[in-house]
C-alpha cells in the first residue's frame, strides 16, 4: 500500500490530532514534524495537517517549506497533496492554504480539485453543510477530512488525448505584456483545438447573488440571470474545455474586475458540472511586484473553491511595466518554452 507522508508541524492540540488520526486511519504513515525529518518527497502522497496559532502562524510549517525550496524547484516533483487546516479563530485558514498550494506548486506538486478542508473557530464554517448532512459540526469535519485523504490516495490523474484548450483574457494586444508573453507560450504549444476568448468591457456583469434555489434553476436551464455572452459563449466554452489558461495582468495585486466577474458567474455552471478533470494554468504579469498575490487569488477561487485540478508549475509569472517591456526580459523566451512544455505534460501526445 502506498504511504501517506503526513506533514504535521508545530504544536498540535489533542482535538486536531484526533481528527488527523481518524482521517489517515488505515494507511501507512510517514510523519514529518520538523524540517529535520524531511527526506525525499518526490513522487509521494502528501497530507499537510496544519494547526495555526492565534496570529495565523505555524513557524515549523514554513521552516519545512523553506528547506524544501532550498532543495530545489523539483523537490516535490511528481507528488500530489491535500491540506487539512485548523485555526483558533475565524481567520487565516484560506490564506495559509493558498500560500501552501502556491509554494508547493512552484516545487512540482499537484493538487486535486477541492484540496482543502478547513476548520475555523467553533467549526462554524461547517454550518451550511448541516443542510445536507444530519450530523454534528465535528462529525462533518471528520467526514470531510477522511474523504479528502481517501480522494488523495485514490487519485490517478488521467492524461487527455487531443485536449480542448480555452484561453481567457481581458487585455489589449497592442499594449498588454501579459498577451505578449502568452504569444511566446502559444508558439510552443502543440494544441490543435485552442480557443481564445476576449472578455471585453461591459460584456460581463458581475454575479447578482441569486438565492441557491434560483441559481440551481438557472443552472438546470443552462442559463443565468443576466444571460449575455457568459451564457452564449464563455460558460459553454469552459464546460467544453479540458484546460483553461487565465491571462491575468496584475490589477492592484488582484485579478482584473472583468475576469473576476467571469469567475463569480461560474457558480451557475458549477451547480451542474464538476471541474475535477479540468486543468488550470495561468500567465501573470505585474508592473512592479505582487504576482504571487494574483496567483493565490486565482488558485483560491478556481482550485480550492470551484475544484479545477492544479498541475505542478501551473503559473508563469513575470514583471514588466512599460508596453513591450516583457520582450526585453533576459531569458523570457526560454521560460515561455518551458511553460509550454509543462502544459503539454498534462496531455497525451
XYZ file of N, CA, C and O in Angstrom, residues 110 155-161 277 279 309 345-348:
60
model
N 1.307 18.670 -7.416
C -0.017 18.892 -7.981
C -1.074 18.760 -6.886
O -0.848 18.117 -5.859
N -6.465 9.080 -6.108
C -6.272 9.913 -7.294
C -5.232 9.326 -8.245
O -4.123 8.978 -7.853
N -5.621 9.244 -9.496
C -4.711 8.848 -10.573
C -5.002 9.767 -11.754
O -5.915 9.498 -12.543
N -4.271 10.878 -11.865
C -4.537 11.849 -12.938
C -4.519 11.195 -14.317
O -3.618 10.416 -14.640
N -5.537 11.493 -15.094
C -5.667 10.926 -16.436
C -5.174 11.938 -17.463
O -5.608 13.092 -17.484
N -4.251 11.499 -18.302
C -3.763 12.357 -19.377
C -4.758 12.324 -20.530
O -5.190 11.257 -20.966
N -5.121 13.487 -21.021
C -6.163 13.610 -22.037
C -5.539 13.678 -23.429
O -4.569 14.400 -23.655
N -6.114 12.931 -24.344
C -5.651 12.952 -25.729
C -6.473 13.967 -26.518
O -7.669 14.105 -26.314
N -11.685 17.250 -13.531
C -10.843 16.745 -14.617
C -10.393 17.857 -15.561
O -9.871 17.590 -16.643
N -7.917 21.112 -16.133
C -6.661 21.667 -15.617
C -6.673 23.193 -15.649
O -7.237 23.804 -16.557
N -8.513 21.069 -11.217
C -7.277 20.436 -10.765
C -6.097 21.354 -11.077
O -6.097 22.065 -12.091
N 2.655 18.384 -20.779
C 2.816 17.173 -19.974
C 1.487 16.684 -19.402
O 1.380 15.530 -18.980
N 0.483 17.558 -19.379
C -0.833 17.167 -18.874
C -1.639 16.381 -19.906
O -2.722 15.877 -19.599
N -1.107 16.275 -21.111
C -1.868 15.667 -22.193
C -1.065 14.581 -22.889
O 0.159 14.577 -22.867
N -1.771 13.667 -23.543
C -1.130 12.626 -24.329
C -0.681 13.198 -25.666
O -1.377 14.009 -26.268
